[in-house]
CSV table of C-alpha atoms in Angstrom, one decimal:
chain,number,residue,atom,x,y,z
A,112,MET,CA,26.0,19.2,134.3
A,113,LEU,CA,27.9,16.9,131.9
A,114,GLN,CA,27.2,19.2,129.0
A,115,ALA,CA,28.7,22.2,130.9
A,116,VAL,CA,31.8,20.2,131.7
A,117,GLU,CA,32.2,19.2,128.1
A,118,SER,CA,31.7,22.8,126.9
A,119,PHE,CA,34.4,24.0,129.3
A,120,LEU,CA,36.9,21.3,128.2
A,121,THR,CA,36.2,22.2,124.5
A,122,GLU,CA,36.9,25.9,125.1
A,123,SER,CA,40.1,25.2,127.0
A,124,THR,CA,41.4,22.9,124.2
A,125,ASP,CA,40.7,25.6,121.6
A,126,THR,CA,42.5,28.2,123.8
A,127,VAL,CA,45.6,26.0,124.2
A,128,SER,CA,45.7,25.3,120.5
A,129,THR,CA,45.6,29.0,119.7
A,130,VAL,CA,48.5,29.7,122.1
A,131,VAL,CA,50.6,26.9,120.7
A,132,ALA,CA,49.9,28.0,117.1
A,133,THR,CA,50.9,31.6,118.0
A,134,ALA,CA,54.1,30.5,119.7
A,135,ALA,CA,55.0,28.3,116.7
A,136,THR,CA,54.5,31.1,114.2
A,137,PRO,CA,58.0,32.6,113.2
A,138,VAL,CA,58.4,36.2,114.2
A,139,ASN,CA,59.2,38.5,111.2
A,140,PRO,CA,62.7,39.9,111.6
A,141,LEU,CA,63.2,43.6,112.0
A,142,PRO,CA,64.0,45.4,108.7
A,143,VAL,CA,67.8,45.6,108.3
A,144,ALA,CA,69.0,49.0,107.2
A,145,GLU,CA,70.6,49.0,103.8
A,146,ALA,CA,74.4,49.5,103.9
A,147,THR,CA,75.3,53.0,102.7
A,148,THR,CA,77.9,53.1,100.0
A,149,THR,CA,80.5,55.9,100.0
A,150,GLU,CA,81.0,57.6,96.7
A,151,SER,CA,84.6,57.9,95.6
A,152,ILE,CA,86.0,60.9,93.7
A,153,SER,CA,89.2,61.1,91.6
A,154,LEU,CA,91.9,63.6,92.1
A,155,TRP,CA,91.1,65.3,88.8
A,156,GLU,CA,87.4,65.6,89.7
A,157,LEU,CA,88.5,67.0,93.1
A,158,CYS,CA,90.6,69.7,91.4
A,159,MET,CA,87.8,70.6,89.0
A,160,GLU,CA,85.6,71.3,92.0
A,161,GLY,CA,87.9,74.2,93.0
A,162,GLY,CA,86.9,76.5,90.3
A,163,TRP,CA,89.0,78.9,88.3
A,164,ILE,CA,91.4,79.6,91.2
A,165,MET,CA,92.9,76.1,90.5
A,166,ILE,CA,94.2,77.4,87.1
A,167,PRO,CA,96.8,79.9,88.5
A,168,LEU,CA,97.7,77.4,91.3
A,169,ALA,CA,98.4,74.8,88.6
A,170,ILE,CA,100.5,77.3,86.6
A,171,LEU,CA,102.5,78.2,89.7
A,172,SER,CA,103.1,74.6,90.6
A,173,ILE,CA,104.4,73.8,87.1
A,174,ILE,CA,106.8,76.8,87.2
A,175,CYS,CA,108.0,75.8,90.6
A,176,ILE,CA,108.8,72.3,89.6
A,177,TYR,CA,110.7,73.5,86.5
A,178,ILE,CA,112.7,76.0,88.5
A,179,PHE,CA,113.5,73.5,91.2
A,180,VAL,CA,114.7,70.8,88.8
A,181,GLU,CA,116.7,73.3,86.7
A,182,ARG,CA,118.4,75.0,89.7
A,183,TRP,CA,119.1,71.7,91.4
A,184,LEU,CA,120.9,70.4,88.3
A,185,THR,CA,122.9,73.7,88.0
A,186,ILE,CA,123.8,73.8,91.7
A,187,ARG,CA,124.8,70.1,91.5
A,188,ARG,CA,127.2,70.8,88.7
A,189,ALA,CA,128.6,73.8,90.6
A,190,SER,CA,129.2,71.6,93.6
A,191,ARG,CA,131.5,69.3,91.8
A,192,GLN,CA,134.9,69.3,93.5
A,193,ASP,CA,138.3,68.0,92.3
A,194,ARG,CA,140.4,67.5,95.4
A,195,THR,CA,143.6,67.8,93.4
A,196,PHE,CA,142.6,71.0,91.7
A,197,MET,CA,144.2,73.4,94.2
A,198,ASP,CA,147.3,71.2,94.4
A,199,ARG,CA,147.9,71.4,90.6
A,200,ILE,CA,147.2,75.2,90.7
A,201,ARG,CA,149.8,75.5,93.4
A,202,ASP,CA,152.4,73.6,91.3
A,203,TYR,CA,151.7,75.6,88.2
A,204,ILE,CA,152.0,78.9,90.0
A,205,HIS,CA,155.2,77.9,91.8
A,206,GLN,CA,156.6,76.9,88.4
A,207,GLY,CA,155.5,80.1,86.8
A,208,GLU,CA,153.2,78.3,84.3
A,209,LEU,CA,150.3,80.7,84.6
A,210,GLU,CA,148.8,79.8,81.2
A,211,SER,CA,148.7,76.2,82.2
A,212,ALA,CA,146.9,77.1,85.4
A,213,THR,CA,144.4,79.2,83.5
A,214,ARG,CA,143.7,76.4,81.0
A,215,LEU,CA,143.1,74.1,83.9
A,216,CYS,CA,140.6,76.5,85.4
A,217,GLU,CA,138.8,76.7,82.0
A,218,ARG,CA,138.6,72.9,81.7
A,219,THR,CA,137.2,72.6,85.2
A,220,ASP,CA,134.2,74.9,84.2
A,221,THR,CA,133.0,75.4,87.8
A,222,PRO,CA,132.5,78.5,89.9
A,223,SER,CA,135.8,77.6,91.8
A,224,GLY,CA,137.7,77.4,88.5
A,225,ARG,CA,136.3,80.8,87.3
A,226,LEU,CA,137.3,82.4,90.7
A,227,ILE,CA,140.8,81.1,90.6
A,228,ALA,CA,141.2,82.1,86.9
A,229,LYS,CA,140.2,85.6,87.8
A,230,GLY,CA,142.7,85.6,90.6
A,231,ILE,CA,145.5,84.3,88.3
A,232,SER,CA,144.8,87.0,85.8
A,233,ARG,CA,145.5,89.6,88.5
A,234,ILE,CA,148.8,88.1,89.7
A,235,GLY,CA,151.4,90.8,89.9
A,236,ARG,CA,149.0,93.5,91.1
A,237,PRO,CA,148.5,94.4,94.8
A,238,MET,CA,147.0,91.7,96.9
A,239,ASN,CA,144.0,93.8,97.7
A,240,ASP,CA,143.2,94.2,94.0
A,241,VAL,CA,143.4,90.4,93.5
A,242,LEU,CA,141.1,89.8,96.5
A,243,VAL,CA,138.5,92.3,95.3
A,244,ALA,CA,138.5,90.8,91.8
A,245,ILE,CA,137.9,87.3,93.2
A,246,GLU,CA,135.2,88.5,95.5
A,247,ASN,CA,133.4,90.3,92.7
A,248,THR,CA,133.5,87.2,90.6
A,249,GLY,CA,132.2,85.1,93.5
A,250,ASN,CA,129.3,87.4,94.0
A,251,LEU,CA,128.4,87.1,90.3
A,252,GLU,CA,128.6,83.3,90.5
A,253,ILE,CA,126.4,83.1,93.6
A,254,ALA,CA,123.8,85.5,92.0
A,255,SER,CA,123.8,83.2,88.9
A,256,LEU,CA,123.1,80.2,91.1
A,257,GLY,CA,120.2,81.9,92.8
A,258,LYS,CA,118.5,82.8,89.5
A,259,GLY,CA,114.8,81.9,89.7
A,260,LEU,CA,114.6,81.5,93.4
A,261,PRO,CA,112.4,84.6,93.8
A,262,TRP,CA,109.7,82.7,91.9
A,263,LEU,CA,109.8,80.0,94.5
A,264,ALA,CA,109.7,82.5,97.4
A,265,THR,CA,106.8,84.3,95.7
A,266,THR,CA,104.9,81.1,95.2
A,267,ALA,CA,105.5,80.0,98.8
A,268,ALA,CA,103.8,83.2,100.0
A,269,GLY,CA,101.3,83.7,97.2
A,270,ALA,CA,99.8,80.3,96.7
A,271,PRO,CA,98.2,80.1,100.2
A,272,MET,CA,96.8,83.6,99.6
A,273,LEU,CA,95.2,82.5,96.3
A,274,GLY,CA,93.8,79.5,98.2
A,275,PHE,CA,92.2,81.8,100.8
A,276,LEU,CA,90.9,84.0,98.0
A,277,GLY,CA,89.1,80.9,96.5
A,278,THR,CA,87.8,80.2,100.0
A,279,VAL,CA,86.2,83.6,100.3
A,280,ILE,CA,84.8,83.4,96.8
A,281,GLY,CA,83.3,80.0,97.5
A,282,MET,CA,81.7,81.2,100.7
A,283,VAL,CA,80.2,84.2,99.0
A,284,GLU,CA,78.8,82.0,96.3
A,285,ALA,CA,77.4,79.6,98.8
A,286,PHE,CA,75.5,82.2,100.8
A,287,TYR,CA,74.4,84.0,97.7
A,288,ASN,CA,72.9,80.8,96.4
A,289,LEU,CA,71.3,80.2,99.8
A,290,ALA,CA,69.7,83.6,99.8
A,291,SER,CA,68.5,83.3,96.3
A,292,ALA,CA,66.8,79.9,96.9
A,293,GLY,CA,64.5,81.5,99.5
A,294,SER,CA,62.1,79.1,101.1
A,295,SER,CA,63.4,76.2,99.0
A,296,ALA,CA,66.9,76.4,100.4
A,297,ASN,CA,68.5,73.2,101.5
A,298,ILE,CA,71.9,71.9,102.7
A,299,ASP,CA,73.0,71.0,99.1
A,300,ILE,CA,73.0,74.6,98.0
A,301,LEU,CA,75.2,75.6,100.8
A,302,ALA,CA,77.5,72.6,100.6
A,303,GLY,CA,78.5,73.3,97.0
A,304,GLY,CA,80.2,76.6,97.7
A,305,ILE,CA,81.8,75.4,100.9
A,306,TYR,CA,83.2,72.4,99.0
A,307,GLU,CA,84.8,74.7,96.5
A,308,ALA,CA,86.2,76.9,99.3
A,309,LEU,CA,87.8,74.0,101.1
A,310,VAL,CA,89.4,72.5,97.9
A,311,THR,CA,91.1,75.8,97.0
A,312,THR,CA,92.4,76.2,100.5
A,313,VAL,CA,94.0,72.7,100.5
A,314,ALA,CA,95.4,73.2,97.0
A,315,GLY,CA,96.9,76.6,97.9
A,316,LEU,CA,98.5,75.3,101.1
A,317,ILE,CA,100.0,72.2,99.3
A,318,VAL,CA,101.6,74.3,96.5
A,319,GLY,CA,102.9,76.9,99.0
A,320,ILE,CA,104.4,74.3,101.4
A,321,ILE,CA,106.1,72.5,98.5
A,322,ALA,CA,107.5,75.8,97.2
A,323,LEU,CA,108.7,76.8,100.6
A,324,PHE,CA,110.6,73.6,101.2
A,325,ALA,CA,112.1,73.7,97.7
A,326,TYR,CA,113.3,77.3,98.2
A,327,ASN,CA,114.9,76.6,101.6
A,328,TYR,CA,116.6,73.5,100.2
A,329,LEU,CA,118.1,75.3,97.2
A,330,VAL,CA,119.2,78.2,99.4
A,331,ALA,CA,121.0,75.8,101.7
A,332,ARG,CA,122.8,74.2,98.8
A,333,ILE,CA,123.8,77.7,97.5
A,334,ASN,CA,125.1,78.6,100.9
A,335,SER,CA,127.2,75.4,100.9
A,336,VAL,CA,128.7,76.3,97.6
A,337,MET,CA,129.4,79.9,98.8
A,338,THR,CA,131.2,78.6,101.9
A,339,ARG,CA,133.4,76.4,99.8
A,340,LEU,CA,134.2,79.3,97.4
A,341,GLU,CA,135.2,81.4,100.4
A,342,GLY,CA,137.5,78.7,101.6
A,343,GLU,CA,139.1,78.3,98.2
A,344,THR,CA,139.6,82.0,97.9
A,345,MET,CA,141.5,82.2,101.2
A,346,GLU,CA,143.5,79.2,100.1
A,347,PHE,CA,144.4,80.9,96.9
A,348,MET,CA,145.4,84.1,98.7
A,349,ASP,CA,147.6,82.1,101.0
A,350,LEU,CA,149.1,80.4,98.0
A,351,LEU,CA,150.2,83.8,96.6
A,352,ASN,CA,152.0,84.6,99.8
A,353,GLU,CA,153.9,81.3,99.9
A,354,PRO,CA,157.6,81.4,98.9
A,355,ALA,CA,158.3,80.0,95.4
């Protein structure tokens, strides 16, 4: 009987020791997923992924920048205004000093000065002839200011179309490569062509939007100059009707 009790106590002690040892053993932590790193890409590398369509888009963007800067400087010079110009012209005409008035217009070297100089050269002829001569000169001046703007309008419409062309070409290449791969096709084969397609679309839209805003801005500036020329033309015609 005593041996049975001792055997039972020994087994119980071993069981308790095993439980305590198990509880004290540290649990291995769950594996932590490694942080994924995002690969960055430069703007130049992004443009290179667009394929050959990016070359005409780059040429169009350079032409548009040149035209915009050159036209902006020209229109800015044409917008210069001397508030005393018409007053001095009036004084010269009332005093009969037409040559002095003409030299003043030449020194001014603006569309306004060239319009008034043309009108002064027609003084003595019927008023309608004077007005027609001024209007013809004004039309030539406005046409000169708008030189190069068709390029901006063409780029605004054509650049997105080139981008969409690149999109179609990229999609065709993507599905062609996918079909050629056969059973070994994977997402990487399809992603390459789609990547090219999206890059050309974005580039075409950016160039087109910039060209559109540049075109509308320059047209607005030219319209402002034209409105001022019309006002000065009417002021000059009224000046000819004033009593000396």
